[in-house]
Amino acid sequence: MSGVYARRMSRAGVLAATAALAAATTLLTAPTAQAAMPTPVSAATARTYLSQLTVQAEGSSTGYSRDLFPHWITQSGACNTREVVLKRDGSNVQQDSSCAAVSGTWYSEYDGATWSAASDVDIDHMVPLSEAWKSGANSWSTAQRQAFANDLTRPQLIAVTDNVNQSKGDKDPAVWMPPRAAYKCTYVRAWVQVKYYYNLKVDSAEKSALQSTLNGC
């Protein structure tokens, strides 16, 4: 009787050890969690920021050029801003010796699509460069515009589906919002935070759209 009991206990021990080993192996081989752009301020803070932004009719695009906002500058080694964001926003991203993303997956918060090729992903400027120009950046120095176009500290850069980013263009939230409804609150919180930090203006339709969305967050 004691021999049977001993065999049962031994078998239980082996099963427990096997389960523990399997769990440990799963932890080691599980896909790494996807990172993301910096979390924007809360809806309450965004409402406060929005109330402090100057409301003014959108300025002219005269003189605007993307070249006036030097972007995708070198961040470290061979890595430029685009590659840093691709690495940050993706899962299991592998880069070659020149820092180009050669594999990985990217989930686009704007539309809920997942991509496995970096070429299918754009790095969106939350507040577009042209929008910034028409909201006050036309008076900035080149250094200020470069900092804005490569800002990794604020929620200004995000990896998204390329054609969705292209449909956005330089539109503000009065005209364009992410097609994925679940992301709209995050989107407007980020938009307001960036405009507030850089002391950019909003036009009346833009402010109304931002307020309406924030009130529902």
mmCIF file with all atom_site columns, C-alpha atoms in Angstrom:
data_model
loop_
_atom_site.group_PDB
_atom_site.id
_atom_site.type_symbol
_atom_site.label_atom_id
_atom_site.label_alt_id
_atom_site.label_comp_id
_atom_site.label_asym_id
_atom_site.label_entity_id
_atom_site.label_seq_id
_atom_site.pdbx_PDB_ins_code
_atom_site.Cartn_x
_atom_site.Cartn_y
_atom_site.Cartn_z
_atom_site.occupancy
_atom_site.B_iso_or_equiv
_atom_site.pdbx_formal_charge
_atom_site.auth_seq_id
_atom_site.auth_comp_id
_atom_site.auth_asym_id
_atom_site.auth_atom_id
_atom_site.pdbx_PDB_model_num
ATOM 1   C CA . MET A 1 1   ? 0.000   0.000  0.000   1.00 0.00 ? 1   MET A CA 1
ATOM 2   C CA . SER A 1 2   ? 2.794   2.378  0.927   1.00 0.00 ? 2   SER A CA 1
ATOM 3   C CA . GLY A 1 3   ? 4.548   1.551  -2.382  1.00 0.00 ? 3   GLY A CA 1
ATOM 4   C CA . VAL A 1 4   ? 1.464   2.535  -4.403  1.00 0.00 ? 4   VAL A CA 1
ATOM 5   C CA . TYR A 1 5   ? 1.164   5.765  -2.433  1.00 0.00 ? 5   TYR A CA 1
ATOM 6   C CA . ALA A 1 6   ? 4.832   6.514  -3.024  1.00 0.00 ? 6   ALA A CA 1
ATOM 7   C CA . ARG A 1 7   ? 4.463   5.942  -6.783  1.00 0.00 ? 7   ARG A CA 1
ATOM 8   C CA . ARG A 1 8   ? 1.413   8.239  -6.880  1.00 0.00 ? 8   ARG A CA 1
ATOM 9   C CA . MET A 1 9   ? 3.304   10.964 -5.032  1.00 0.00 ? 9   MET A CA 1
ATOM 10  C CA . SER A 1 10  ? 6.268   10.549 -7.356  1.00 0.00 ? 10  SER A CA 1
ATOM 11  C CA . ARG A 1 11  ? 4.022   10.795 -10.404 1.00 0.00 ? 11  ARG A CA 1
ATOM 12  C CA . ALA A 1 12  ? 2.335   13.914 -8.974  1.00 0.00 ? 12  ALA A CA 1
ATOM 13  C CA . GLY A 1 13  ? 5.728   15.462 -8.410  1.00 0.00 ? 13  GLY A CA 1
ATOM 14  C CA . VAL A 1 14  ? 6.791   14.783 -11.974 1.00 0.00 ? 14  VAL A CA 1
ATOM 15  C CA . LEU A 1 15  ? 3.548   16.264 -13.332 1.00 0.00 ? 15  LEU A CA 1
ATOM 16  C CA . ALA A 1 16  ? 3.934   19.352 -11.151 1.00 0.00 ? 16  ALA A CA 1
ATOM 17  C CA . ALA A 1 17  ? 7.526   19.800 -12.271 1.00 0.00 ? 17  ALA A CA 1
ATOM 18  C CA . THR A 1 18  ? 6.529   19.354 -15.903 1.00 0.00 ? 18  THR A CA 1
ATOM 19  C CA . ALA A 1 19  ? 3.754   21.943 -15.555 1.00 0.00 ? 19  ALA A CA 1
ATOM 20  C CA . ALA A 1 20  ? 6.131   24.384 -13.900 1.00 0.00 ? 20  ALA A CA 1
ATOM 21  C CA . LEU A 1 21  ? 8.689   23.874 -16.671 1.00 0.00 ? 21  LEU A CA 1
ATOM 22  C CA . ALA A 1 22  ? 6.011   24.401 -19.339 1.00 0.00 ? 22  ALA A CA 1
ATOM 23  C CA . ALA A 1 23  ? 4.864   27.598 -17.637 1.00 0.00 ? 23  ALA A CA 1
ATOM 24  C CA . ALA A 1 24  ? 8.429   28.868 -17.445 1.00 0.00 ? 24  ALA A CA 1
ATOM 25  C CA . THR A 1 25  ? 9.001   28.013 -21.104 1.00 0.00 ? 25  THR A CA 1
ATOM 26  C CA . THR A 1 26  ? 5.807   29.879 -22.056 1.00 0.00 ? 26  THR A CA 1
ATOM 27  C CA . LEU A 1 27  ? 7.032   32.932 -20.190 1.00 0.00 ? 27  LEU A CA 1
ATOM 28  C CA . LEU A 1 28  ? 10.328  32.774 -22.043 1.00 0.00 ? 28  LEU A CA 1
ATOM 29  C CA . THR A 1 29  ? 8.821   32.277 -25.504 1.00 0.00 ? 29  THR A CA 1
ATOM 30  C CA . ALA A 1 30  ? 5.653   34.397 -25.265 1.00 0.00 ? 30  ALA A CA 1
ATOM 31  C CA . PRO A 1 31  ? 5.569   37.366 -27.670 1.00 0.00 ? 31  PRO A CA 1
ATOM 32  C CA . THR A 1 32  ? 6.776   40.552 -26.100 1.00 0.00 ? 32  THR A CA 1
ATOM 33  C CA . ALA A 1 33  ? 4.039   43.012 -25.247 1.00 0.00 ? 33  ALA A CA 1
ATOM 34  C CA . GLN A 1 34  ? 3.558   45.840 -27.701 1.00 0.00 ? 34  GLN A CA 1
ATOM 35  C CA . ALA A 1 35  ? 4.706   49.197 -26.407 1.00 0.00 ? 35  ALA A CA 1
ATOM 36  C CA . ALA A 1 36  ? 2.992   52.393 -27.428 1.00 0.00 ? 36  ALA A CA 1
ATOM 37  C CA . MET A 1 37  ? 3.336   56.132 -27.736 1.00 0.00 ? 37  MET A CA 1
ATOM 38  C CA . PRO A 1 38  ? 3.445   58.033 -24.425 1.00 0.00 ? 38  PRO A CA 1
ATOM 39  C CA . THR A 1 39  ? 0.058   57.948 -22.688 1.00 0.00 ? 39  THR A CA 1
ATOM 40  C CA . PRO A 1 40  ? -1.714  61.284 -23.180 1.00 0.00 ? 40  PRO A CA 1
ATOM 41  C CA . VAL A 1 41  ? -3.129  63.349 -20.339 1.00 0.00 ? 41  VAL A CA 1
ATOM 42  C CA . SER A 1 42  ? -6.524  62.447 -18.881 1.00 0.00 ? 42  SER A CA 1
ATOM 43  C CA . ALA A 1 43  ? -9.748  63.723 -20.416 1.00 0.00 ? 43  ALA A CA 1
ATOM 44  C CA . ALA A 1 44  ? -10.195 66.111 -17.479 1.00 0.00 ? 44  ALA A CA 1
ATOM 45  C CA . THR A 1 45  ? -6.723  67.562 -17.962 1.00 0.00 ? 45  THR A CA 1
ATOM 46  C CA . ALA A 1 46  ? -7.266  67.752 -21.706 1.00 0.00 ? 46  ALA A CA 1
ATOM 47  C CA . ARG A 1 47  ? -10.481 69.728 -21.135 1.00 0.00 ? 47  ARG A CA 1
ATOM 48  C CA . THR A 1 48  ? -8.539  72.149 -18.933 1.00 0.00 ? 48  THR A CA 1
ATOM 49  C CA . TYR A 1 49  ? -5.793  72.485 -21.523 1.00 0.00 ? 49  TYR A CA 1
ATOM 50  C CA . LEU A 1 50  ? -8.316  73.004 -24.305 1.00 0.00 ? 50  LEU A CA 1
ATOM 51  C CA . SER A 1 51  ? -9.981  75.847 -22.403 1.00 0.00 ? 51  SER A CA 1
ATOM 52  C CA . GLN A 1 52  ? -6.606  77.613 -22.285 1.00 0.00 ? 52  GLN A CA 1
ATOM 53  C CA . LEU A 1 53  ? -5.771  77.336 -25.970 1.00 0.00 ? 53  LEU A CA 1
ATOM 54  C CA . THR A 1 54  ? -6.109  80.449 -28.112 1.00 0.00 ? 54  THR A CA 1
ATOM 55  C CA . VAL A 1 55  ? -9.019  80.189 -30.541 1.00 0.00 ? 55  VAL A CA 1
ATOM 56  C CA . GLN A 1 56  ? -8.195  81.742 -33.870 1.00 0.00 ? 56  GLN A CA 1
ATOM 57  C CA . ALA A 1 57  ? -9.057  81.165 -37.503 1.00 0.00 ? 57  ALA A CA 1
ATOM 58  C CA . GLU A 1 58  ? -6.642  78.773 -39.165 1.00 0.00 ? 58  GLU A CA 1
ATOM 59  C CA . GLY A 1 59  ? -3.707  80.515 -40.759 1.00 0.00 ? 59  GLY A CA 1
ATOM 60  C CA . SER A 1 60  ? -2.443  80.306 -44.320 1.00 0.00 ? 60  SER A CA 1
ATOM 61  C CA . SER A 1 61  ? -0.363  77.439 -45.675 1.00 0.00 ? 61  SER A CA 1
ATOM 62  C CA . THR A 1 62  ? 1.651   79.926 -47.722 1.00 0.00 ? 62  THR A CA 1
ATOM 63  C CA . GLY A 1 63  ? 5.326   79.169 -47.388 1.00 0.00 ? 63  GLY A CA 1
ATOM 64  C CA . TYR A 1 64  ? 4.759   75.735 -45.872 1.00 0.00 ? 64  TYR A CA 1
ATOM 65  C CA . SER A 1 65  ? 7.043   72.844 -46.762 1.00 0.00 ? 65  SER A CA 1
ATOM 66  C CA . ARG A 1 66  ? 7.700   69.563 -44.959 1.00 0.00 ? 66  ARG A CA 1
ATOM 67  C CA . ASP A 1 67  ? 11.381  70.365 -45.393 1.00 0.00 ? 67  ASP A CA 1
ATOM 68  C CA . LEU A 1 68  ? 10.917  73.182 -42.880 1.00 0.00 ? 68  LEU A CA 1
ATOM 69  C CA . PHE A 1 69  ? 10.263  70.474 -40.260 1.00 0.00 ? 69  PHE A CA 1
ATOM 70  C CA . PRO A 1 70  ? 13.405  68.300 -40.471 1.00 0.00 ? 70  PRO A CA 1
ATOM 71  C CA . HIS A 1 71  ? 12.154  64.874 -39.482 1.00 0.00 ? 71  HIS A CA 1
ATOM 72  C CA . TRP A 1 72  ? 13.352  61.355 -39.041 1.00 0.00 ? 72  TRP A CA 1
ATOM 73  C CA . ILE A 1 73  ? 16.586  62.693 -37.610 1.00 0.00 ? 73  ILE A CA 1
ATOM 74  C CA . THR A 1 74  ? 19.178  60.375 -36.093 1.00 0.00 ? 74  THR A CA 1
ATOM 75  C CA . GLN A 1 75  ? 18.274  59.415 -32.531 1.00 0.00 ? 75  GLN A CA 1
ATOM 76  C CA . SER A 1 76  ? 21.156  57.084 -31.678 1.00 0.00 ? 76  SER A CA 1
ATOM 77  C CA . GLY A 1 77  ? 23.684  55.099 -33.694 1.00 0.00 ? 77  GLY A CA 1
ATOM 78  C CA . ALA A 1 78  ? 22.108  54.266 -37.055 1.00 0.00 ? 78  ALA A CA 1
ATOM 79  C CA . CYS A 1 79  ? 18.528  54.668 -35.767 1.00 0.00 ? 79  CYS A CA 1
ATOM 80  C CA . ASN A 1 80  ? 16.383  57.555 -36.918 1.00 0.00 ? 80  ASN A CA 1
ATOM 81  C CA . THR A 1 81  ? 13.087  58.640 -35.407 1.00 0.00 ? 81  THR A CA 1
ATOM 82  C CA . ARG A 1 82  ? 10.970  56.467 -37.696 1.00 0.00 ? 82  ARG A CA 1
ATOM 83  C CA . GLU A 1 83  ? 12.891  53.328 -36.785 1.00 0.00 ? 83  GLU A CA 1
ATOM 84  C CA . VAL A 1 84  ? 12.713  54.148 -33.078 1.00 0.00 ? 84  VAL A CA 1
ATOM 85  C CA . VAL A 1 85  ? 8.917   54.458 -33.276 1.00 0.00 ? 85  VAL A CA 1
ATOM 86  C CA . LEU A 1 86  ? 8.594   51.277 -35.349 1.00 0.00 ? 86  LEU A CA 1
ATOM 87  C CA . LYS A 1 87  ? 10.558  49.417 -32.673 1.00 0.00 ? 87  LYS A CA 1
ATOM 88  C CA . ARG A 1 88  ? 8.587   51.022 -29.847 1.00 0.00 ? 88  ARG A CA 1
ATOM 89  C CA . ASP A 1 89  ? 5.120   50.503 -31.299 1.00 0.00 ? 89  ASP A CA 1
ATOM 90  C CA . GLY A 1 90  ? 5.628   47.013 -32.717 1.00 0.00 ? 90  GLY A CA 1
ATOM 91  C CA . SER A 1 91  ? 5.840   43.513 -31.297 1.00 0.00 ? 91  SER A CA 1
ATOM 92  C CA . ASN A 1 92  ? 8.907   41.293 -31.702 1.00 0.00 ? 92  ASN A CA 1
ATOM 93  C CA . VAL A 1 93  ? 10.539  43.841 -34.004 1.00 0.00 ? 93  VAL A CA 1
ATOM 94  C CA . GLN A 1 94  ? 13.908  42.773 -35.389 1.00 0.00 ? 94  GLN A CA 1
ATOM 95  C CA . GLN A 1 95  ? 16.238  45.357 -36.918 1.00 0.00 ? 95  GLN A CA 1
ATOM 96  C CA . ASP A 1 96  ? 19.225  44.953 -39.220 1.00 0.00 ? 96  ASP A CA 1
ATOM 97  C CA . SER A 1 97  ? 22.638  46.552 -38.759 1.00 0.00 ? 97  SER A CA 1
ATOM 98  C CA . SER A 1 98  ? 21.365  49.827 -40.239 1.00 0.00 ? 98  SER A CA 1
ATOM 99  C CA . CYS A 1 99  ? 18.424  49.819 -37.779 1.00 0.00 ? 99  CYS A CA 1
ATOM 100 C CA . ALA A 1 100 ? 15.800  49.082 -40.446 1.00 0.00 ? 100 ALA A CA 1
ATOM 101 C CA . ALA A 1 101 ? 12.902  46.966 -39.184 1.00 0.00 ? 101 ALA A CA 1
ATOM 102 C CA . VAL A 1 102 ? 13.088  43.658 -41.052 1.00 0.00 ? 102 VAL A CA 1
ATOM 103 C CA . SER A 1 103 ? 10.400  41.734 -39.165 1.00 0.00 ? 103 SER A CA 1
ATOM 104 C CA . GLY A 1 104 ? 7.739   42.173 -36.501 1.00 0.00 ? 104 GLY A CA 1
ATOM 105 C CA . THR A 1 105 ? 4.062   43.039 -36.273 1.00 0.00 ? 105 THR A CA 1
ATOM 106 C CA . TRP A 1 106 ? 2.351   46.372 -35.859 1.00 0.00 ? 106 TRP A CA 1
ATOM 107 C CA . TYR A 1 107 ? -1.178  46.979 -34.581 1.00 0.00 ? 107 TYR A CA 1
ATOM 108 C CA . SER A 1 108 ? -2.691  50.197 -35.897 1.00 0.00 ? 108 SER A CA 1
ATOM 109 C CA . GLU A 1 109 ? -4.720  51.932 -33.197 1.00 0.00 ? 109 GLU A CA 1
ATOM 110 C CA . TYR A 1 110 ? -6.493  54.071 -35.794 1.00 0.00 ? 110 TYR A CA 1
ATOM 111 C CA . ASP A 1 111 ? -8.242  51.214 -37.596 1.00 0.00 ? 111 ASP A CA 1
ATOM 112 C CA . GLY A 1 112 ? -7.512  48.007 -35.677 1.00 0.00 ? 112 GLY A CA 1
ATOM 113 C CA . ALA A 1 113 ? -5.461  46.414 -38.473 1.00 0.00 ? 113 ALA A CA 1
ATOM 114 C CA . THR A 1 114 ? -2.304  44.388 -37.834 1.00 0.00 ? 114 THR A CA 1
ATOM 115 C CA . TRP A 1 115 ? 0.625   44.421 -40.264 1.00 0.00 ? 115 TRP A CA 1
ATOM 116 C CA . SER A 1 116 ? 3.735   42.296 -40.596 1.00 0.00 ? 116 SER A CA 1
ATOM 117 C CA . ALA A 1 117 ? 5.693   44.526 -42.975 1.00 0.00 ? 117 ALA A CA 1
ATOM 118 C CA . ALA A 1 118 ? 7.111   47.881 -41.894 1.00 0.00 ? 118 ALA A CA 1
ATOM 119 C CA . SER A 1 119 ? 6.379   49.191 -45.390 1.00 0.00 ? 119 SER A CA 1
ATOM 120 C CA . ASP A 1 120 ? 2.647   48.974 -44.601 1.00 0.00 ? 120 ASP A CA 1
ATOM 121 C CA . VAL A 1 121 ? 3.058   51.297 -41.638 1.00 0.00 ? 121 VAL A CA 1
ATOM 122 C CA . ASP A 1 122 ? 3.427   55.077 -41.515 1.00 0.00 ? 122 ASP A CA 1
ATOM 123 C CA . ILE A 1 123 ? 4.584   57.118 -38.557 1.00 0.00 ? 123 ILE A CA 1
ATOM 124 C CA . ASP A 1 124 ? 1.821   59.671 -38.097 1.00 0.00 ? 124 ASP A CA 1
ATOM 125 C CA . HIS A 1 125 ? 2.375   63.096 -36.619 1.00 0.00 ? 125 HIS A CA 1
ATOM 126 C CA . MET A 1 126 ? -0.611  63.349 -34.281 1.00 0.00 ? 126 MET A CA 1
ATOM 127 C CA . VAL A 1 127 ? -0.784  67.076 -34.984 1.00 0.00 ? 127 VAL A CA 1
ATOM 128 C CA . PRO A 1 128 ? 0.262   67.193 -38.651 1.00 0.00 ? 128 PRO A CA 1
ATOM 129 C CA . LEU A 1 129 ? 3.152   69.371 -39.703 1.00 0.00 ? 129 LEU A CA 1
ATOM 130 C CA . SER A 1 130 ? 0.982   71.491 -42.007 1.00 0.00 ? 130 SER A CA 1
ATOM 131 C CA . GLU A 1 131 ? -1.630  71.888 -39.263 1.00 0.00 ? 131 GLU A CA 1
ATOM 132 C CA . ALA A 1 132 ? 1.083   73.039 -36.887 1.00 0.00 ? 132 ALA A CA 1
ATOM 133 C CA . TRP A 1 133 ? 2.334   75.536 -39.475 1.00 0.00 ? 133 TRP A CA 1
ATOM 134 C CA . LYS A 1 134 ? -1.149  77.039 -39.822 1.00 0.00 ? 134 LYS A CA 1
ATOM 135 C CA . SER A 1 135 ? -1.562  77.075 -36.031 1.00 0.00 ? 135 SER A CA 1
ATOM 136 C CA . GLY A 1 136 ? 1.574   79.024 -35.158 1.00 0.00 ? 136 GLY A CA 1
ATOM 137 C CA . ALA A 1 137 ? 4.639   76.987 -36.135 1.00 0.00 ? 137 ALA A CA 1
ATOM 138 C CA . ASN A 1 138 ? 5.207   79.267 -39.126 1.00 0.00 ? 138 ASN A CA 1
ATOM 139 C CA . SER A 1 139 ? 6.909   81.650 -36.681 1.00 0.00 ? 139 SER A CA 1
ATOM 140 C CA . TRP A 1 140 ? 9.136   79.001 -35.087 1.00 0.00 ? 140 TRP A CA 1
ATOM 141 C CA . SER A 1 141 ? 12.831  78.485 -35.656 1.00 0.00 ? 141 SER A CA 1
ATOM 142 C CA . THR A 1 142 ? 13.982  75.451 -37.637 1.00 0.00 ? 142 THR A CA 1
ATOM 143 C CA . ALA A 1 143 ? 15.251  73.910 -34.393 1.00 0.00 ? 143 ALA A CA 1
ATOM 144 C CA . GLN A 1 144 ? 11.796  74.232 -32.812 1.00 0.00 ? 144 GLN A CA 1
ATOM 145 C CA . ARG A 1 145 ? 10.133  72.666 -35.845 1.00 0.00 ? 145 ARG A CA 1
ATOM 146 C CA . GLN A 1 146 ? 12.650  69.821 -35.817 1.00 0.00 ? 146 GLN A CA 1
ATOM 147 C CA . ALA A 1 147 ? 11.929  69.118 -32.140 1.00 0.00 ? 147 ALA A CA 1
ATOM 148 C CA . PHE A 1 148 ? 8.196   69.059 -32.872 1.00 0.00 ? 148 PHE A CA 1
ATOM 149 C CA . ALA A 1 149 ? 8.555   66.731 -35.866 1.00 0.00 ? 149 ALA A CA 1
ATOM 150 C CA . ASN A 1 150 ? 10.662  64.204 -33.904 1.00 0.00 ? 150 ASN A CA 1
ATOM 151 C CA . ASP A 1 151 ? 9.038   64.430 -30.468 1.00 0.00 ? 151 ASP A CA 1
ATOM 152 C CA . LEU A 1 152 ? 9.260   61.062 -28.714 1.00 0.00 ? 152 LEU A CA 1
ATOM 153 C CA . THR A 1 153 ? 8.320   62.472 -25.294 1.00 0.00 ? 153 THR A CA 1
ATOM 154 C CA . ARG A 1 154 ? 4.820   63.758 -26.023 1.00 0.00 ? 154 ARG A CA 1
ATOM 155 C CA . PRO A 1 155 ? 2.069   61.636 -27.700 1.00 0.00 ? 155 PRO A CA 1
ATOM 156 C CA . GLN A 1 156 ? 2.927   63.111 -31.098 1.00 0.00 ? 156 GLN A CA 1
ATOM 157 C CA . LEU A 1 157 ? 4.218   60.103 -33.066 1.00 0.00 ? 157 LEU A CA 1
ATOM 158 C CA . ILE A 1 158 ? 2.423   56.792 -33.621 1.00 0.00 ? 158 ILE A CA 1
ATOM 159 C CA . ALA A 1 159 ? 2.785   53.871 -36.041 1.00 0.00 ? 159 ALA A CA 1
ATOM 160 C CA . VAL A 1 160 ? -0.448  53.330 -38.010 1.00 0.00 ? 160 VAL A CA 1
ATOM 161 C CA . THR A 1 161 ? -1.748  51.838 -41.263 1.00 0.00 ? 161 THR A CA 1
ATOM 162 C CA . ASP A 1 162 ? -0.211  53.818 -44.110 1.00 0.00 ? 162 ASP A CA 1
ATOM 163 C CA . ASN A 1 163 ? -3.347  54.487 -46.173 1.00 0.00 ? 163 ASN A CA 1
ATOM 164 C CA . VAL A 1 164 ? -5.304  55.500 -43.060 1.00 0.00 ? 164 VAL A CA 1
ATOM 165 C CA . ASN A 1 165 ? -2.599  58.014 -42.246 1.00 0.00 ? 165 ASN A CA 1
ATOM 166 C CA . GLN A 1 166 ? -2.747  59.254 -45.818 1.00 0.00 ? 166 GLN A CA 1
ATOM 167 C CA . SER A 1 167 ? -6.533  59.689 -45.571 1.00 0.00 ? 167 SER A CA 1
ATOM 168 C CA . LYS A 1 168 ? -5.957  61.853 -42.513 1.00 0.00 ? 168 LYS A CA 1
ATOM 169 C CA . GLY A 1 169 ? -3.444  64.059 -44.297 1.00 0.00 ? 169 GLY A CA 1
ATOM 170 C CA . ASP A 1 170 ? -3.285  67.403 -42.499 1.00 0.00 ? 170 ASP A CA 1
ATOM 171 C CA . LYS A 1 171 ? -6.906  67.371 -41.333 1.00 0.00 ? 171 LYS A CA 1
ATOM 172 C CA . ASP A 1 172 ? -7.845  68.411 -37.805 1.00 0.00 ? 172 ASP A CA 1
ATOM 173 C CA . PRO A 1 173 ? -10.468 66.604 -35.653 1.00 0.00 ? 173 PRO A CA 1
ATOM 174 C CA . ALA A 1 174 ? -13.306 68.729 -37.016 1.00 0.00 ? 174 ALA A CA 1
ATOM 175 C CA . VAL A 1 175 ? -12.763 66.994 -40.363 1.00 0.00 ? 175 VAL A CA 1
ATOM 176 C CA . TRP A 1 176 ? -11.085 63.674 -39.567 1.00 0.00 ? 176 TRP A CA 1
ATOM 177 C CA . MET A 1 177 ? -11.057 61.242 -36.663 1.00 0.00 ? 177 MET A CA 1
ATOM 178 C CA . PRO A 1 178 ? -9.699  57.681 -36.418 1.00 0.00 ? 178 PRO A CA 1
ATOM 179 C CA . PRO A 1 179 ? -12.197 55.215 -37.932 1.00 0.00 ? 179 PRO A CA 1
ATOM 180 C CA . ARG A 1 180 ? -11.816 52.990 -34.850 1.00 0.00 ? 180 ARG A CA 1
ATOM 181 C CA . ALA A 1 181 ? -14.276 54.545 -32.387 1.00 0.00 ? 181 ALA A CA 1
ATOM 182 C CA . ALA A 1 182 ? -12.561 53.055 -29.330 1.00 0.00 ? 182 ALA A CA 1
ATOM 183 C CA . TYR A 1 183 ? -9.488  55.189 -29.982 1.00 0.00 ? 183 TYR A CA 1
ATOM 184 C CA . LYS A 1 184 ? -11.140 58.575 -30.415 1.00 0.00 ? 184 LYS A CA 1
ATOM 185 C CA . CYS A 1 185 ? -10.832 59.608 -26.762 1.00 0.00 ? 185 CYS A CA 1
ATOM 186 C CA . THR A 1 186 ? -7.133  58.796 -26.715 1.00 0.00 ? 186 THR A CA 1
ATOM 187 C CA . TYR A 1 187 ? -6.701  60.606 -30.019 1.00 0.00 ? 187 TYR A CA 1
ATOM 188 C CA . VAL A 1 188 ? -8.234  63.898 -28.897 1.00 0.00 ? 188 VAL A CA 1
ATOM 189 C CA . ARG A 1 189 ? -6.464  63.773 -25.531 1.00 0.00 ? 189 ARG A CA 1
ATOM 190 C CA . ALA A 1 190 ? -3.162  63.419 -27.371 1.00 0.00 ? 190 ALA A CA 1
ATOM 191 C CA . TRP A 1 191 ? -4.060  66.141 -29.890 1.00 0.00 ? 191 TRP A CA 1
ATOM 192 C CA . VAL A 1 192 ? -4.897  68.650 -27.156 1.00 0.00 ? 192 VAL A CA 1
ATOM 193 C CA . GLN A 1 193 ? -1.795  67.798 -25.111 1.00 0.00 ? 193 GLN A CA 1
ATOM 194 C CA . VAL A 1 194 ? 0.494   68.373 -28.090 1.00 0.00 ? 194 VAL A CA 1
ATOM 195 C CA . LYS A 1 195 ? -1.188  71.637 -29.062 1.00 0.00 ? 195 LYS A CA 1
ATOM 196 C CA . TYR A 1 196 ? -1.048  72.832 -25.454 1.00 0.00 ? 196 TYR A CA 1
ATOM 197 C CA . TYR A 1 197 ? 2.612   71.936 -24.970 1.00 0.00 ? 197 TYR A CA 1
ATOM 198 C CA . TYR A 1 198 ? 3.638   73.717 -28.159 1.00 0.00 ? 198 TYR A CA 1
ATOM 199 C CA . ASN A 1 199 ? 1.280   76.665 -27.595 1.00 0.00 ? 199 ASN A CA 1
ATOM 200 C CA . LEU A 1 200 ? -0.483  76.131 -30.918 1.00 0.00 ? 200 LEU A CA 1
ATOM 201 C CA . LYS A 1 201 ? -3.848  77.691 -31.694 1.00 0.00 ? 201 LYS A CA 1
ATOM 202 C CA . VAL A 1 202 ? -7.155  75.960 -32.471 1.00 0.00 ? 202 VAL A CA 1
ATOM 203 C CA . ASP A 1 203 ? -9.911  77.184 -34.763 1.00 0.00 ? 203 ASP A CA 1
ATOM 204 C CA . SER A 1 204 ? -13.514 77.250 -33.571 1.00 0.00 ? 204 SER A CA 1
ATOM 205 C CA . ALA A 1 205 ? -14.694 74.134 -35.444 1.00 0.00 ? 205 ALA A CA 1
ATOM 206 C CA . GLU A 1 206 ? -11.654 72.194 -34.217 1.00 0.00 ? 206 GLU A CA 1
ATOM 207 C CA . LYS A 1 207 ? -12.275 73.248 -30.612 1.00 0.00 ? 207 LYS A CA 1
ATOM 208 C CA . SER A 1 208 ? -15.936 72.298 -30.852 1.00 0.00 ? 208 SER A CA 1
ATOM 209 C CA . ALA A 1 209 ? -15.061 68.817 -32.167 1.00 0.00 ? 209 ALA A CA 1
ATOM 210 C CA . LEU A 1 210 ? -12.462 68.322 -29.451 1.00 0.00 ? 210 LEU A CA 1
ATOM 211 C CA . GLN A 1 211 ? -14.854 69.450 -26.711 1.00 0.00 ? 211 GLN A CA 1
ATOM 212 C CA . SER A 1 212 ? -17.647 67.215 -27.955 1.00 0.00 ? 212 SER A CA 1
ATOM 213 C CA . THR A 1 213 ? -15.436 64.138 -27.993 1.00 0.00 ? 213 THR A CA 1
ATOM 214 C CA . LEU A 1 214 ? -13.778 64.913 -24.655 1.00 0.00 ? 214 LEU A CA 1
ATOM 215 C CA . ASN A 1 215 ? -17.180 65.377 -23.006 1.00 0.00 ? 215 ASN A CA 1
ATOM 216 C CA . GLY A 1 216 ? -17.983 61.798 -23.916 1.00 0.00 ? 216 GLY A CA 1
ATOM 217 C CA . CYS A 1 217 ? -14.719 60.368 -22.577 1.00 0.00 ? 217 CYS A CA 1
#
